[in-house]
Short mmCIF file of C-alpha atoms in Angstrom, two decimals:
data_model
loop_
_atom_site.label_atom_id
_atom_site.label_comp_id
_atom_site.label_asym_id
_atom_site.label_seq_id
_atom_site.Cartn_x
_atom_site.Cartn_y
_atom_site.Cartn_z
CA UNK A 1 51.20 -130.64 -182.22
CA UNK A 2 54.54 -129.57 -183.64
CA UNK A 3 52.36 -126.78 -185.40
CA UNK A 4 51.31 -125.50 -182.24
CA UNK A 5 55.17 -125.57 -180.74
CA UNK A 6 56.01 -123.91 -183.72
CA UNK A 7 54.19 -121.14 -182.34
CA UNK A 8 54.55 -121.11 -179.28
CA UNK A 9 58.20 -120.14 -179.77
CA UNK A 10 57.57 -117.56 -182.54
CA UNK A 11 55.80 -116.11 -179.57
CA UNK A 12 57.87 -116.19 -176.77
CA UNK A 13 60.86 -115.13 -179.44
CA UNK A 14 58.17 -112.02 -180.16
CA UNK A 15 57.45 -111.51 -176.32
CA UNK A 16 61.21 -111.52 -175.71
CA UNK A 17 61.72 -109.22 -178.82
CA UNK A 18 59.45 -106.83 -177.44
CA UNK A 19 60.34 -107.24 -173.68
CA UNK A 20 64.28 -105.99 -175.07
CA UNK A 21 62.99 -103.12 -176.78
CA UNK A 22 61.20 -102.18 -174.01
CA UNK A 23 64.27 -102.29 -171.74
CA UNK A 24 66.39 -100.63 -174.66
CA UNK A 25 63.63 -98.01 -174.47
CA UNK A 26 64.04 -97.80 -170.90
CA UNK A 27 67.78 -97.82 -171.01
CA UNK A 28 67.35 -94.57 -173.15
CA UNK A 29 65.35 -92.75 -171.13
CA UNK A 30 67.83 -93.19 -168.14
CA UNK A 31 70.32 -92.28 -170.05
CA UNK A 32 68.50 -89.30 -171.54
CA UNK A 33 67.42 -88.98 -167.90
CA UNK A 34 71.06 -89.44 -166.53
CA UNK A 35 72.28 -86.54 -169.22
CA UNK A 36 69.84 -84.16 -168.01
CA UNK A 37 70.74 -84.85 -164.75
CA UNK A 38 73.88 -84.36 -165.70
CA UNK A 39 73.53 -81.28 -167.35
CA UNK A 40 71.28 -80.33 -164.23
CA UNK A 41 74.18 -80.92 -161.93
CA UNK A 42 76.44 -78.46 -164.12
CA UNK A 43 74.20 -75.79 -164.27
CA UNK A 44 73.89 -76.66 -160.24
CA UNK A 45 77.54 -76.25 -159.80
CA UNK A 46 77.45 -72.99 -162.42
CA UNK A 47 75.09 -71.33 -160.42
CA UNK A 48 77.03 -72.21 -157.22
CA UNK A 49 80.01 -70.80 -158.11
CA UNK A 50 77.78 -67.82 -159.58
CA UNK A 51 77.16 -66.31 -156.25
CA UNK A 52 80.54 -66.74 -155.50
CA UNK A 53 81.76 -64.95 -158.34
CA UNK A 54 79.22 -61.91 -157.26
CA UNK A 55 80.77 -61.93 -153.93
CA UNK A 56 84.43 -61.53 -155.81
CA UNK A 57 83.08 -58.67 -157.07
CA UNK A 58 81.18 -57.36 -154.26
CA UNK A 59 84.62 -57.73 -152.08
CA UNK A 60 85.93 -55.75 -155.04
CA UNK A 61 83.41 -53.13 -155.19
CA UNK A 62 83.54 -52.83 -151.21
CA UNK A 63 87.74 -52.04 -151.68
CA UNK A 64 87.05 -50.19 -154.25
CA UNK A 65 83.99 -48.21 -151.85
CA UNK A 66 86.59 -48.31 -149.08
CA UNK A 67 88.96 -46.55 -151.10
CA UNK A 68 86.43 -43.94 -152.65
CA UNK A 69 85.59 -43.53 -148.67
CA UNK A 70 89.37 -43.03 -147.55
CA UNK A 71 89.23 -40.06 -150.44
CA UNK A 72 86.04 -38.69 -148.72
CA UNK A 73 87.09 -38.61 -145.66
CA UNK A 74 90.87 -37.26 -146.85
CA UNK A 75 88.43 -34.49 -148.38
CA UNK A 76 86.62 -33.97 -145.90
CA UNK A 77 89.56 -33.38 -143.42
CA UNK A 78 90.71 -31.32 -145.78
CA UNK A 79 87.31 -29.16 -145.95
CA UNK A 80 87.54 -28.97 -142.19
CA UNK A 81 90.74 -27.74 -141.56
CA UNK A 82 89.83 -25.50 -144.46
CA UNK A 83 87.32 -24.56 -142.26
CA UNK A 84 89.22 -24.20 -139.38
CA UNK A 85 91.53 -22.06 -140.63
CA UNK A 86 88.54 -19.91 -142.02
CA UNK A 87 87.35 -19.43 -138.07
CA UNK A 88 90.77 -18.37 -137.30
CA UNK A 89 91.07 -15.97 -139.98
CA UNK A 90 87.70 -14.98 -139.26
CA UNK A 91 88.44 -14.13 -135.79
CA UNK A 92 91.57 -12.18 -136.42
CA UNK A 93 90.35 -10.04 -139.15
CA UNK A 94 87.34 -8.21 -136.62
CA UNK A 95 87.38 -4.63 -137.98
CA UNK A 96 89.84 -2.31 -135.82
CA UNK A 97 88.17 0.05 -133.38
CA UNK A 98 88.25 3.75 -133.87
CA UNK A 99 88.27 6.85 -131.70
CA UNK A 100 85.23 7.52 -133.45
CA UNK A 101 83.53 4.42 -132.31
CA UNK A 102 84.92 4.09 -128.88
CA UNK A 103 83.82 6.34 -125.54
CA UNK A 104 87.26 6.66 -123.65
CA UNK A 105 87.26 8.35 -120.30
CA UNK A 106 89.73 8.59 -117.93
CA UNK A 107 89.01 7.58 -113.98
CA UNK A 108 91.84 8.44 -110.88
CA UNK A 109 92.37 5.46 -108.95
CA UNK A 110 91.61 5.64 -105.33
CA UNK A 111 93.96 6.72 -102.50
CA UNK A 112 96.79 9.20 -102.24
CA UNK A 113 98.74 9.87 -103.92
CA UNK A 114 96.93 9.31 -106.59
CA UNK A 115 99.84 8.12 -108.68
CA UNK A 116 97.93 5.89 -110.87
CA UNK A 117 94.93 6.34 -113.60
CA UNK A 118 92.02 3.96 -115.36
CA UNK A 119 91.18 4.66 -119.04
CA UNK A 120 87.98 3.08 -120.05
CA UNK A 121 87.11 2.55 -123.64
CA UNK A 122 83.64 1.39 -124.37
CA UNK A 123 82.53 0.40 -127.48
CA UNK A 124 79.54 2.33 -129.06
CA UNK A 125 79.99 1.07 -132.70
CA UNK A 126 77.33 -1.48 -132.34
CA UNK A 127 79.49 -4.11 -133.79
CA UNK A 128 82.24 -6.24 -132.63
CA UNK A 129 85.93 -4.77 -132.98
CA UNK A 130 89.86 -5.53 -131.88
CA UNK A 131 91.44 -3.25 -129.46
CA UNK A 132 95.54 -3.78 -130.69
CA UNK A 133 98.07 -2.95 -128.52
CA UNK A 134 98.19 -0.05 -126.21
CA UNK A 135 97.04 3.87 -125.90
CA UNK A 136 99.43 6.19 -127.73
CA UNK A 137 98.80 9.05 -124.88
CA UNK A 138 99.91 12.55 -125.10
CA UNK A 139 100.26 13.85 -121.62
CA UNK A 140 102.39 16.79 -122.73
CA UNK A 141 103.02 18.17 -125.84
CA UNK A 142 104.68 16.36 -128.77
CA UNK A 143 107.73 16.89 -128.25
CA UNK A 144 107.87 14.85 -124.81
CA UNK A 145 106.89 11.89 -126.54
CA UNK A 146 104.10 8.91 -125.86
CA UNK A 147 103.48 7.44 -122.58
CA UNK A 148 106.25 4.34 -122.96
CA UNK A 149 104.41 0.89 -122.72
CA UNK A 150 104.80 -1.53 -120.37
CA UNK A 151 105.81 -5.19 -122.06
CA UNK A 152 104.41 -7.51 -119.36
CA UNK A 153 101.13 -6.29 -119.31
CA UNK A 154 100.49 -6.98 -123.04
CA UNK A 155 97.45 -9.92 -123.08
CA UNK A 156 98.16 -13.10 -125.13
CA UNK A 157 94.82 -13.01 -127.06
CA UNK A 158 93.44 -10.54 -128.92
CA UNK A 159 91.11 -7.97 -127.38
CA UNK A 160 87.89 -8.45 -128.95
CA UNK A 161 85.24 -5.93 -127.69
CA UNK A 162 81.51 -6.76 -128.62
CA UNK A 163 78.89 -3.60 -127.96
CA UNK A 164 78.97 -2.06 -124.97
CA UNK A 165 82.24 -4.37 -123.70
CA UNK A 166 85.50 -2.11 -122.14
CA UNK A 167 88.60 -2.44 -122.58
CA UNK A 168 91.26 -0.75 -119.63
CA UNK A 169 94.47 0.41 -119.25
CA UNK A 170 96.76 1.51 -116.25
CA UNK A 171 98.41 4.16 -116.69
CA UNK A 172 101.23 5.20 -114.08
CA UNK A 173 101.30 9.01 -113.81
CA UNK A 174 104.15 9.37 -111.74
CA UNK A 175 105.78 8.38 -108.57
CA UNK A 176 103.92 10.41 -105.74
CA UNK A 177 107.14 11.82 -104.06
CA UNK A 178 107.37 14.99 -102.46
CA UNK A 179 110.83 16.41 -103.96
CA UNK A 180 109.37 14.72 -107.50
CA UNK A 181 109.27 16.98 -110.15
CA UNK A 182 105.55 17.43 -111.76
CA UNK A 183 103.42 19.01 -114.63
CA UNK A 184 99.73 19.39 -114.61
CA UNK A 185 97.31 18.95 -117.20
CA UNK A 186 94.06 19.12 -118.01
CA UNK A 187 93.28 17.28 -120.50
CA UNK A 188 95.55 14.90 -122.71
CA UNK A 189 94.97 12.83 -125.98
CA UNK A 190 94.80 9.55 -126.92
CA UNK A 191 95.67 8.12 -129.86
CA UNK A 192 94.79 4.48 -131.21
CA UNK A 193 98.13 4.27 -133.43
CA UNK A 194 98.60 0.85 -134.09
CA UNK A 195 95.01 0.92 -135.31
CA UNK A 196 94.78 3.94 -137.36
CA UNK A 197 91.95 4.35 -135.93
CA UNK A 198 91.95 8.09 -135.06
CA UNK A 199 92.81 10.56 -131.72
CA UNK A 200 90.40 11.37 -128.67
CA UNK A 201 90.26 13.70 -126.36
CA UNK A 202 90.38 13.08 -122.94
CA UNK A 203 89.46 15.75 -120.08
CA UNK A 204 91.02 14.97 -116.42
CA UNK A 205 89.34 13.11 -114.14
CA UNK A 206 89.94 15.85 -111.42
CA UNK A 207 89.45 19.42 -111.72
CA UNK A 208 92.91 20.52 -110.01
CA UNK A 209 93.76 18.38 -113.11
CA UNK A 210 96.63 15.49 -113.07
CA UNK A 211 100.16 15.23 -111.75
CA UNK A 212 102.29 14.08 -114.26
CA UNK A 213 105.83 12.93 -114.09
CA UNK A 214 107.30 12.05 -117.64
CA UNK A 215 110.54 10.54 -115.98
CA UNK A 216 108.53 8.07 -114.38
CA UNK A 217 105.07 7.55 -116.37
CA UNK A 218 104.22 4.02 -118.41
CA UNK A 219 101.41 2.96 -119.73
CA UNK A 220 99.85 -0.60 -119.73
CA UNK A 221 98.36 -2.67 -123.03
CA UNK A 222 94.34 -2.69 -123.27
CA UNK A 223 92.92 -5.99 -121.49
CA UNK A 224 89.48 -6.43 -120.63
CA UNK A 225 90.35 -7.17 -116.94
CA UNK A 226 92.16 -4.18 -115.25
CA UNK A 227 94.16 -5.50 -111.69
CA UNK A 228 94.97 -9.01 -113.79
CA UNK A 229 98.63 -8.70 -112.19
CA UNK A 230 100.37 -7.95 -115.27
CA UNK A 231 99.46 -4.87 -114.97
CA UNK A 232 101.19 -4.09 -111.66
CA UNK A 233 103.37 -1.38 -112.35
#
């Protein structure tokens, strides 16, 4: 009987032994379990703050961007007013015309006393050119001097003339009085000084020829619009 006690306990002690060393076993694991967890929960919160970090530097690479754009667009500005100033220039260096390339007649106004006359100059260079200031005309001989301008007719753009365009000038050949005192001629030249661009030629519009008073004659600055008011003289 007491054998059989004896046993018993050496038993249960063995069942209890082995019950704690399954529960110490167990304890490990969750612990091992708890650490990996753990460790799982770092590398959580690592790559958490990861994407932050890549957004730092994506906020940094966008000012950085931003600032690389500002430059662009500085440059760019830059290009364009380049560019601008390139039309301009463009624009304002269109060859000179020439007597040579120019057809310049002469044309009475209407009405008596027929005080007043048209050039025409058409261009027949077959390329675009700049008509500068006015007609250096030569009613007389050289010693009378040029036809004086007159200031308020001068345009405030330049005279551009593309193929086949005109530009006009009024010229004021005298006054029309009776007790005035008057040449005639035939034929006169004009001269594009300011251009260098040569003397023409012109024959009178009327075969009596032209009245010419060099007391009282002007001349007006090319336009392409004759009668623009400025031109009133």
């Amino acid at each position: 009987m007491r054998t059989f006690r004896s046993r018993t306990t050496v038993l249960a002690a063995a069942t209890t032994a082995a019950l704690a060393l399954t529960l110490t076993a167990c304890g490990d694991n969750g612990t091992g379990t708890r650490s990996e967890g753990s460790a799982a929960s770092d590398s959580a919160t690592v790559a958490a703050e990861s994407p932050k970090a890549a957004d730092g530097a994506a906020d940094t690479g966008t000012t950085e961007s931003t600032g690389s754009g500002t430059g662009t667009t500085q440059a760019a500005g830059a290009a364009k007013s380049s560019g601008s100033t390139g039309g301009t220039s463009a624009e304002a260096s269109a060859p000179l015309c020439t007597a040579k390339g120019l057809q310049i007649t002469a044309e009475r106004q209407d009405g008596p006393p027929y005080t007043h006359l048209t050039l025409s100059a058409k261009n027949t260079s077959g390329a675009g050119c700049e008509m500068k200031e006015y007609p250096h005309i030569h009613f007389l001989d050289n010693a009378r001097g040029i036809v004086p301008p007159v200031a308020k007719s001068k345009p405030q753009a330049p005279v551009i003339l593309e193929p086949g365009q005109s530009a006009y000038v009024a010229v004021r050949m005298s006054e029309g009085g009776r007790k005035e005192s008057t040449e005639t001629v035939k034929e006169f030249t004009v001269t594009l000084k300011a251009n260098g661009g040569g003397m023409a030629v012109v024959k009178s519009p009327a075969p009596e020829g032209l009245s010419v008073n060099p007391q009282k004659w002007a001349t007006g600055y090319w336009t392409t619009e004759l009668r623009n008011g400025a031109d009133d003289f």
